[in-house]
């Protein structure tokens, strides 16, 4: 039995546009609920949330029965955490703060098994192979792993063409928050210079045959990103959606109560 087909990787490779959402609450119940909402993919965010590998694993389990593909953002692009996330069952990994082609090459090496990579061969006792039930996981896993990298500062943008030339990178995610801050426009994601940089980067990523991606939090920015050619788009964060709904509910009824 080979490794399961990665529908997210297949979709972006064929030029489809997939719509997702960021998961930052860290609760398996909230994650399971998000999995019923109808998104194409959901991102378990291990960078800016208090997740360890156990919490990431629990959320992967919570999405097991969902039609939404589970991707995981690791906190940093280091071999040890990528190894753990893959063995926990993630097939799509997003790595933040990639600035050079050398970093990108190392990440490709980390997600592949020998002889072309350096991923540790311990799949027979790991969740990724259903604890040995997927008998041919090792020889077939590499083709189903999707590696997404984040370019989110001026150094990364300057080196984007070299990064895009690295074989094994499936998609490049532009991080608008960090990019705007590094450009001197903290919190101003719609600043004209930031928007122009994002639009130009998306065009370069698409021209290189990779899938461009982004996280947006307003309908206007989402539509702009789609119009520019982004093909994996996270349209909000569960934490912010919950916070806004609760604040709006409280404000509405406190105002009505006088």
PDB file of C-alpha atoms in Angstrom:
ATOM      1  CA  UNK A   1       0.000   0.000   0.000  1.00  0.00           C
ATOM      2  CA  UNK A   2       1.524   3.380  -1.027  1.00  0.00           C
ATOM      3  CA  UNK A   3       1.391   6.700   0.814  1.00  0.00           C
ATOM      4  CA  UNK A   4      -1.986   8.470   0.507  1.00  0.00           C
ATOM      5  CA  UNK A   5      -2.422  10.925  -2.350  1.00  0.00           C
ATOM      6  CA  UNK A   6      -1.957  14.538  -1.235  1.00  0.00           C
ATOM      7  CA  UNK A   7      -4.979  16.359  -2.719  1.00  0.00           C
ATOM      8  CA  UNK A   8      -3.581  19.806  -1.876  1.00  0.00           C
ATOM      9  CA  UNK A   9      -0.360  19.131  -3.778  1.00  0.00           C
ATOM     10  CA  UNK A  10      -2.272  17.676  -6.714  1.00  0.00           C
ATOM     11  CA  UNK A  11      -4.553  20.728  -6.824  1.00  0.00           C
ATOM     12  CA  UNK A  12      -1.841  23.381  -6.842  1.00  0.00           C
ATOM     13  CA  UNK A  13       0.257  21.379  -9.308  1.00  0.00           C
ATOM     14  CA  UNK A  14      -2.684  21.352 -11.724  1.00  0.00           C
ATOM     15  CA  UNK A  15      -3.222  25.110 -11.387  1.00  0.00           C
ATOM     16  CA  UNK A  16      -6.321  25.010  -9.205  1.00  0.00           C
ATOM     17  CA  UNK A  17      -7.061  27.717  -6.642  1.00  0.00           C
ATOM     18  CA  UNK A  18      -7.686  26.409  -3.129  1.00  0.00           C
ATOM     19  CA  UNK A  19      -9.272  28.360  -0.291  1.00  0.00           C
ATOM     20  CA  UNK A  20      -8.221  27.845   3.306  1.00  0.00           C
ATOM     21  CA  UNK A  21      -8.232  29.176   6.847  1.00  0.00           C
ATOM     22  CA  UNK A  22      -5.614  29.586   9.596  1.00  0.00           C
ATOM     23  CA  UNK A  23      -6.054  27.575  12.813  1.00  0.00           C
ATOM     24  CA  UNK A  24      -4.639  29.374  15.833  1.00  0.00           C
ATOM     25  CA  UNK A  25      -6.958  28.349  18.691  1.00  0.00           C
ATOM     26  CA  UNK A  26      -5.061  25.128  19.352  1.00  0.00           C
ATOM     27  CA  UNK A  27      -8.088  23.158  20.506  1.00  0.00           C
ATOM     28  CA  UNK A  28      -8.918  19.878  18.730  1.00  0.00           C
ATOM     29  CA  UNK A  29     -12.657  20.541  19.072  1.00  0.00           C
ATOM     30  CA  UNK A  30     -12.336  23.938  17.380  1.00  0.00           C
ATOM     31  CA  UNK A  31     -10.153  22.322  14.719  1.00  0.00           C
ATOM     32  CA  UNK A  32     -12.687  19.568  14.131  1.00  0.00           C
ATOM     33  CA  UNK A  33     -15.444  22.173  13.760  1.00  0.00           C
ATOM     34  CA  UNK A  34     -13.326  24.089  11.235  1.00  0.00           C
ATOM     35  CA  UNK A  35     -12.950  20.838   9.337  1.00  0.00           C
ATOM     36  CA  UNK A  36     -16.715  20.760   8.737  1.00  0.00           C
ATOM     37  CA  UNK A  37     -16.855  24.299   7.330  1.00  0.00           C
ATOM     38  CA  UNK A  38     -15.974  23.398   3.750  1.00  0.00           C
ATOM     39  CA  UNK A  39     -12.487  24.868   3.302  1.00  0.00           C
ATOM     40  CA  UNK A  40     -10.162  23.160   0.835  1.00  0.00           C
ATOM     41  CA  UNK A  41      -7.317  23.306   3.360  1.00  0.00           C
ATOM     42  CA  UNK A  42      -6.639  24.315   6.944  1.00  0.00           C
ATOM     43  CA  UNK A  43      -3.324  25.498   8.324  1.00  0.00           C
ATOM     44  CA  UNK A  44      -2.286  24.351  11.793  1.00  0.00           C
ATOM     45  CA  UNK A  45      -0.077  27.243  12.850  1.00  0.00           C
ATOM     46  CA  UNK A  46       2.864  26.141  14.946  1.00  0.00           C
ATOM     47  CA  UNK A  47       4.766  29.424  14.652  1.00  0.00           C
ATOM     48  CA  UNK A  48       2.705  32.002  16.535  1.00  0.00           C
ATOM     49  CA  UNK A  49       0.644  29.759  18.785  1.00  0.00           C
ATOM     50  CA  UNK A  50       1.502  27.692  21.883  1.00  0.00           C
ATOM     51  CA  UNK A  51       1.655  24.349  20.056  1.00  0.00           C
ATOM     52  CA  UNK A  52       4.115  21.602  20.742  1.00  0.00           C
ATOM     53  CA  UNK A  53       4.296  18.468  18.604  1.00  0.00           C
ATOM     54  CA  UNK A  54       1.624  16.771  20.726  1.00  0.00           C
ATOM     55  CA  UNK A  55      -0.890  19.546  20.052  1.00  0.00           C
ATOM     56  CA  UNK A  56      -0.070  19.543  16.345  1.00  0.00           C
ATOM     57  CA  UNK A  57      -0.563  15.786  16.280  1.00  0.00           C
ATOM     58  CA  UNK A  58      -3.940  16.057  18.045  1.00  0.00           C
ATOM     59  CA  UNK A  59      -5.119  18.579  15.492  1.00  0.00           C
ATOM     60  CA  UNK A  60      -4.011  16.377  12.619  1.00  0.00           C
ATOM     61  CA  UNK A  61      -6.081  13.630  14.233  1.00  0.00           C
ATOM     62  CA  UNK A  62      -9.056  15.989  14.573  1.00  0.00           C
ATOM     63  CA  UNK A  63      -8.960  16.609  10.811  1.00  0.00           C
ATOM     64  CA  UNK A  64      -8.529  12.952   9.859  1.00  0.00           C
ATOM     65  CA  UNK A  65     -12.161  12.574   8.761  1.00  0.00           C
ATOM     66  CA  UNK A  66     -12.421  16.040   7.221  1.00  0.00           C
ATOM     67  CA  UNK A  67     -12.470  16.839   3.517  1.00  0.00           C
ATOM     68  CA  UNK A  68     -10.233  19.821   4.340  1.00  0.00           C
ATOM     69  CA  UNK A  69      -6.549  19.067   3.829  1.00  0.00           C
ATOM     70  CA  UNK A  70      -4.403  19.611   6.928  1.00  0.00           C
ATOM     71  CA  UNK A  71      -1.208  21.611   6.473  1.00  0.00           C
ATOM     72  CA  UNK A  72       1.206  22.446   9.291  1.00  0.00           C
ATOM     73  CA  UNK A  73       3.354  25.528   9.724  1.00  0.00           C
ATOM     74  CA  UNK A  74       6.428  24.678  11.746  1.00  0.00           C
ATOM     75  CA  UNK A  75       7.809  27.332  14.121  1.00  0.00           C
ATOM     76  CA  UNK A  76      11.187  27.404  12.391  1.00  0.00           C
ATOM     77  CA  UNK A  77      12.836  25.702   9.456  1.00  0.00           C
ATOM     78  CA  UNK A  78      14.895  23.189  11.409  1.00  0.00           C
ATOM     79  CA  UNK A  79      15.336  19.512  10.633  1.00  0.00           C
ATOM     80  CA  UNK A  80      14.157  18.167  13.989  1.00  0.00           C
ATOM     81  CA  UNK A  81      10.700  19.751  13.971  1.00  0.00           C
ATOM     82  CA  UNK A  82      10.108  19.004  10.287  1.00  0.00           C
ATOM     83  CA  UNK A  83      10.959  15.357  11.000  1.00  0.00           C
ATOM     84  CA  UNK A  84       8.480  15.218  13.876  1.00  0.00           C
ATOM     85  CA  UNK A  85       5.657  16.919  11.975  1.00  0.00           C
ATOM     86  CA  UNK A  86       6.023  14.589   8.991  1.00  0.00           C
ATOM     87  CA  UNK A  87       6.088  11.501  11.193  1.00  0.00           C
ATOM     88  CA  UNK A  88       2.972  12.808  12.970  1.00  0.00           C
ATOM     89  CA  UNK A  89       1.167  12.560   9.646  1.00  0.00           C
ATOM     90  CA  UNK A  90       1.439  15.969   7.971  1.00  0.00           C
ATOM     91  CA  UNK A  91       1.863  15.786   4.198  1.00  0.00           C
ATOM     92  CA  UNK A  92       2.006  19.547   3.613  1.00  0.00           C
ATOM     93  CA  UNK A  93       4.486  21.676   5.544  1.00  0.00           C
ATOM     94  CA  UNK A  94       4.845  25.453   5.527  1.00  0.00           C
ATOM     95  CA  UNK A  95       8.193  26.866   6.663  1.00  0.00           C
ATOM     96  CA  UNK A  96       8.523  30.524   7.732  1.00  0.00           C
ATOM     97  CA  UNK A  97      11.269  33.048   7.069  1.00  0.00           C
ATOM     98  CA  UNK A  98      13.105  31.558   4.122  1.00  0.00           C
ATOM     99  CA  UNK A  99      15.602  34.096   2.796  1.00  0.00           C
ATOM    100  CA  UNK A 100      18.042  32.189   0.583  1.00  0.00           C
ATOM    101  CA  UNK A 101      18.265  29.378  -1.947  1.00  0.00           C
ATOM    102  CA  UNK A 102      20.587  27.565   0.461  1.00  0.00           C
ATOM    103  CA  UNK A 103      17.839  27.469   3.091  1.00  0.00           C
ATOM    104  CA  UNK A 104      15.356  26.249   0.503  1.00  0.00           C
ATOM    105  CA  UNK A 105      17.697  23.440  -0.599  1.00  0.00           C
ATOM    106  CA  UNK A 106      18.137  22.299   3.007  1.00  0.00           C
ATOM    107  CA  UNK A 107      14.365  22.178   3.494  1.00  0.00           C
ATOM    108  CA  UNK A 108      13.936  20.051   0.375  1.00  0.00           C
ATOM    109  CA  UNK A 109      16.596  17.719   1.786  1.00  0.00           C
ATOM    110  CA  UNK A 110      14.775  17.576   5.140  1.00  0.00           C
ATOM    111  CA  UNK A 111      11.411  16.478   3.739  1.00  0.00           C
ATOM    112  CA  UNK A 112      12.787  13.676   1.552  1.00  0.00           C
ATOM    113  CA  UNK A 113      13.998  10.225   2.456  1.00  0.00           C
ATOM    114  CA  UNK A 114      17.465   8.986   1.468  1.00  0.00           C
ATOM    115  CA  UNK A 115      19.162   8.731  -0.917  1.00  0.00           C
ATOM    116  CA  UNK A 116      17.915  12.124  -2.153  1.00  0.00           C
ATOM    117  CA  UNK A 117      17.208  13.560   1.293  1.00  0.00           C
ATOM    118  CA  UNK A 118      17.901  13.230   4.969  1.00  0.00           C
ATOM    119  CA  UNK A 119      14.531  12.478   6.567  1.00  0.00           C
ATOM    120  CA  UNK A 120      14.940   9.874   9.280  1.00  0.00           C
ATOM    121  CA  UNK A 121      13.574   6.462   8.345  1.00  0.00           C
ATOM    122  CA  UNK A 122      11.321   5.673  11.294  1.00  0.00           C
ATOM    123  CA  UNK A 123       7.977   5.532   9.552  1.00  0.00           C
ATOM    124  CA  UNK A 124       7.063   1.977  10.519  1.00  0.00           C
ATOM    125  CA  UNK A 125       6.293   3.076  14.064  1.00  0.00           C
ATOM    126  CA  UNK A 126       4.843   6.476  13.225  1.00  0.00           C
ATOM    127  CA  UNK A 127       1.399   7.866  12.533  1.00  0.00           C
ATOM    128  CA  UNK A 128       2.386   8.829   8.959  1.00  0.00           C
ATOM    129  CA  UNK A 129       2.319   5.141   7.956  1.00  0.00           C
ATOM    130  CA  UNK A 130      -0.621   4.326  10.224  1.00  0.00           C
ATOM    131  CA  UNK A 131       1.926   2.562  12.406  1.00  0.00           C
ATOM    132  CA  UNK A 132       3.119   0.258   9.683  1.00  0.00           C
ATOM    133  CA  UNK A 133      -0.230  -0.428   8.010  1.00  0.00           C
ATOM    134  CA  UNK A 134       0.873   1.578   4.937  1.00  0.00           C
ATOM    135  CA  UNK A 135       3.527  -0.928   4.005  1.00  0.00           C
ATOM    136  CA  UNK A 136       5.020   1.015   1.094  1.00  0.00           C
ATOM    137  CA  UNK A 137       5.034   4.396   2.819  1.00  0.00           C
ATOM    138  CA  UNK A 138       8.818   4.834   2.694  1.00  0.00           C
ATOM    139  CA  UNK A 139       9.336   4.311  -1.058  1.00  0.00           C
ATOM    140  CA  UNK A 140       6.281   6.430  -2.005  1.00  0.00           C
ATOM    141  CA  UNK A 141       6.136   9.219   0.603  1.00  0.00           C
ATOM    142  CA  UNK A 142       8.383  11.776  -1.106  1.00  0.00           C
ATOM    143  CA  UNK A 143       6.034  12.242  -4.058  1.00  0.00           C
ATOM    144  CA  UNK A 144       3.151  13.125  -1.737  1.00  0.00           C
ATOM    145  CA  UNK A 145       4.981  15.575   0.533  1.00  0.00           C
ATOM    146  CA  UNK A 146       4.211  19.194  -0.333  1.00  0.00           C
ATOM    147  CA  UNK A 147       6.815  21.757   0.711  1.00  0.00           C
ATOM    148  CA  UNK A 148       5.662  25.356   0.990  1.00  0.00           C
ATOM    149  CA  UNK A 149       8.071  28.090   2.026  1.00  0.00           C
ATOM    150  CA  UNK A 150       7.428  31.608   3.270  1.00  0.00           C
ATOM    151  CA  UNK A 151       9.187  34.601   1.778  1.00  0.00           C
ATOM    152  CA  UNK A 152       8.360  37.482   4.075  1.00  0.00           C
ATOM    153  CA  UNK A 153      11.094  40.081   4.210  1.00  0.00           C
ATOM    154  CA  UNK A 154      13.225  42.198   1.893  1.00  0.00           C
ATOM    155  CA  UNK A 155      16.076  39.680   1.897  1.00  0.00           C
ATOM    156  CA  UNK A 156      13.756  36.929   0.732  1.00  0.00           C
ATOM    157  CA  UNK A 157      12.226  39.121  -1.955  1.00  0.00           C
ATOM    158  CA  UNK A 158      15.700  40.097  -3.175  1.00  0.00           C
ATOM    159  CA  UNK A 159      16.668  36.417  -3.434  1.00  0.00           C
ATOM    160  CA  UNK A 160      13.283  35.228  -4.724  1.00  0.00           C
ATOM    161  CA  UNK A 161      14.448  34.220  -8.187  1.00  0.00           C
ATOM    162  CA  UNK A 162      17.261  32.065  -6.759  1.00  0.00           C
ATOM    163  CA  UNK A 163      14.825  30.486  -4.283  1.00  0.00           C
ATOM    164  CA  UNK A 164      12.363  29.740  -7.072  1.00  0.00           C
ATOM    165  CA  UNK A 165      15.062  27.911  -9.015  1.00  0.00           C
ATOM    166  CA  UNK A 166      15.318  25.261  -6.272  1.00  0.00           C
ATOM    167  CA  UNK A 167      13.755  21.989  -7.368  1.00  0.00           C
ATOM    168  CA  UNK A 168      11.386  20.488  -4.813  1.00  0.00           C
ATOM    169  CA  UNK A 169       9.686  23.694  -3.682  1.00  0.00           C
ATOM    170  CA  UNK A 170       5.983  23.298  -4.450  1.00  0.00           C
ATOM    171  CA  UNK A 171       4.715  26.710  -3.414  1.00  0.00           C
ATOM    172  CA  UNK A 172       5.869  30.050  -2.061  1.00  0.00           C
ATOM    173  CA  UNK A 173       3.787  31.877   0.505  1.00  0.00           C
ATOM    174  CA  UNK A 174       4.185  35.638   0.822  1.00  0.00           C
ATOM    175  CA  UNK A 175       3.839  36.706   4.474  1.00  0.00           C
ATOM    176  CA  UNK A 176       2.269  40.152   4.308  1.00  0.00           C
ATOM    177  CA  UNK A 177       2.550  41.035   8.018  1.00  0.00           C
ATOM    178  CA  UNK A 178       6.292  40.423   8.329  1.00  0.00           C
ATOM    179  CA  UNK A 179       6.958  41.859   4.890  1.00  0.00           C
ATOM    180  CA  UNK A 180       5.141  45.098   5.666  1.00  0.00           C
ATOM    181  CA  UNK A 181       7.034  45.437   8.952  1.00  0.00           C
ATOM    182  CA  UNK A 182      10.408  44.827   7.303  1.00  0.00           C
ATOM    183  CA  UNK A 183       9.551  47.429   4.669  1.00  0.00           C
ATOM    184  CA  UNK A 184       8.920  49.994   7.417  1.00  0.00           C
ATOM    185  CA  UNK A 185       5.122  49.823   7.250  1.00  0.00           C
ATOM    186  CA  UNK A 186       4.227  47.807  10.347  1.00  0.00           C
ATOM    187  CA  UNK A 187       0.573  46.798  10.274  1.00  0.00           C
ATOM    188  CA  UNK A 188      -0.014  48.521   6.930  1.00  0.00           C
ATOM    189  CA  UNK A 189      -0.661  45.486   4.755  1.00  0.00           C
ATOM    190  CA  UNK A 190      -2.449  47.612   2.171  1.00  0.00           C
ATOM    191  CA  UNK A 191       0.290  50.226   1.886  1.00  0.00           C
ATOM    192  CA  UNK A 192       0.883  50.805  -1.857  1.00  0.00           C
ATOM    193  CA  UNK A 193       4.551  49.755  -1.670  1.00  0.00           C
ATOM    194  CA  UNK A 194       3.683  46.563   0.207  1.00  0.00           C
ATOM    195  CA  UNK A 195       0.877  45.705  -2.181  1.00  0.00           C
ATOM    196  CA  UNK A 196       3.084  46.328  -5.212  1.00  0.00           C
ATOM    197  CA  UNK A 197       5.795  44.076  -3.767  1.00  0.00           C
ATOM    198  CA  UNK A 198       3.285  41.292  -3.071  1.00  0.00           C
ATOM    199  CA  UNK A 199       1.740  41.574  -6.523  1.00  0.00           C
ATOM    200  CA  UNK A 200       5.148  41.460  -8.192  1.00  0.00           C
ATOM    201  CA  UNK A 201       6.250  38.481  -6.097  1.00  0.00           C
ATOM    202  CA  UNK A 202       3.108  36.506  -6.938  1.00  0.00           C
ATOM    203  CA  UNK A 203       3.742  37.097 -10.649  1.00  0.00           C
ATOM    204  CA  UNK A 204       7.350  35.903 -10.331  1.00  0.00           C
ATOM    205  CA  UNK A 205       6.327  32.792  -8.388  1.00  0.00           C
ATOM    206  CA  UNK A 206       3.694  31.881 -10.966  1.00  0.00           C
ATOM    207  CA  UNK A 207       6.113  32.487 -13.843  1.00  0.00           C
ATOM    208  CA  UNK A 208       8.584  30.082 -12.218  1.00  0.00           C
ATOM    209  CA  UNK A 209       5.993  27.303 -12.190  1.00  0.00           C
ATOM    210  CA  UNK A 210       5.422  27.358  -8.430  1.00  0.00           C
ATOM    211  CA  UNK A 211       2.139  28.036  -6.638  1.00  0.00           C
ATOM    212  CA  UNK A 212       1.842  31.473  -4.967  1.00  0.00           C
ATOM    213  CA  UNK A 213       0.085  31.680  -1.613  1.00  0.00           C
ATOM    214  CA  UNK A 214      -0.937  34.264   0.973  1.00  0.00           C
ATOM    215  CA  UNK A 215      -2.955  34.869   4.149  1.00  0.00           C
ATOM    216  CA  UNK A 216      -5.576  37.609   3.994  1.00  0.00           C
ATOM    217  CA  UNK A 217      -8.016  38.909   6.591  1.00  0.00           C
ATOM    218  CA  UNK A 218     -10.312  41.225   4.632  1.00  0.00           C
ATOM    219  CA  UNK A 219     -12.561  40.509   1.639  1.00  0.00           C
ATOM    220  CA  UNK A 220     -10.879  43.276  -0.347  1.00  0.00           C
ATOM    221  CA  UNK A 221      -7.366  41.904   0.176  1.00  0.00           C
ATOM    222  CA  UNK A 222      -8.569  38.375  -0.549  1.00  0.00           C
ATOM    223  CA  UNK A 223     -10.067  39.425  -3.868  1.00  0.00           C
ATOM    224  CA  UNK A 224      -6.941  41.378  -4.810  1.00  0.00           C
ATOM    225  CA  UNK A 225      -4.751  38.358  -4.040  1.00  0.00           C
ATOM    226  CA  UNK A 226      -6.941  36.110  -6.179  1.00  0.00           C
ATOM    227  CA  UNK A 227      -6.908  38.658  -8.998  1.00  0.00           C
ATOM    228  CA  UNK A 228      -3.105  38.818  -8.832  1.00  0.00           C
ATOM    229  CA  UNK A 229      -2.870  35.037  -9.193  1.00  0.00           C
ATOM    230  CA  UNK A 230      -2.513  33.625  -5.676  1.00  0.00           C
ATOM    231  CA  UNK A 231      -3.532  29.952  -5.767  1.00  0.00           C
ATOM    232  CA  UNK A 232      -3.529  28.865  -2.147  1.00  0.00           C
ATOM    233  CA  UNK A 233      -5.211  31.558  -0.125  1.00  0.00           C
ATOM    234  CA  UNK A 234      -6.002  31.513   3.595  1.00  0.00           C
ATOM    235  CA  UNK A 235      -8.976  33.820   4.026  1.00  0.00           C
ATOM    236  CA  UNK A 236      -8.948  34.341   7.792  1.00  0.00           C
ATOM    237  CA  UNK A 237      -7.862  33.121  11.225  1.00  0.00           C
ATOM    238  CA  UNK A 238     -10.160  31.133  13.493  1.00  0.00           C
ATOM    239  CA  UNK A 239      -9.023  33.094  16.542  1.00  0.00           C
ATOM    240  CA  UNK A 240      -9.810  36.475  14.982  1.00  0.00           C
ATOM    241  CA  UNK A 241     -13.116  35.212  13.596  1.00  0.00           C
ATOM    242  CA  UNK A 242     -14.163  34.058  17.064  1.00  0.00           C
ATOM    243  CA  UNK A 243     -12.939  37.240  18.753  1.00  0.00           C
ATOM    244  CA  UNK A 244     -14.797  39.484  16.311  1.00  0.00           C
ATOM    245  CA  UNK A 245     -18.023  37.488  16.568  1.00  0.00           C
ATOM    246  CA  UNK A 246     -17.943  37.594  20.376  1.00  0.00           C
ATOM    247  CA  UNK A 247     -17.158  41.319  20.518  1.00  0.00           C
ATOM    248  CA  UNK A 248     -19.854  42.142  17.995  1.00  0.00           C
ATOM    249  CA  UNK A 249     -22.400  40.054  19.900  1.00  0.00           C
ATOM    250  CA  UNK A 250     -21.542  41.674  23.224  1.00  0.00           C
ATOM    251  CA  UNK A 251     -21.567  45.199  21.778  1.00  0.00           C
ATOM    252  CA  UNK A 252     -24.875  44.654  19.984  1.00  0.00           C
ATOM    253  CA  UNK A 253     -26.799  43.437  22.986  1.00  0.00           C
ATOM    254  CA  UNK A 254     -25.194  45.789  25.502  1.00  0.00           C
ATOM    255  CA  UNK A 255     -26.263  48.681  23.237  1.00  0.00           C
ATOM    256  CA  UNK A 256     -29.807  47.304  22.969  1.00  0.00           C
ATOM    257  CA  UNK A 257     -29.985  46.840  26.725  1.00  0.00           C
ATOM    258  CA  UNK A 258     -29.211  50.512  27.159  1.00  0.00           C
TER     259      UNK A 258
END
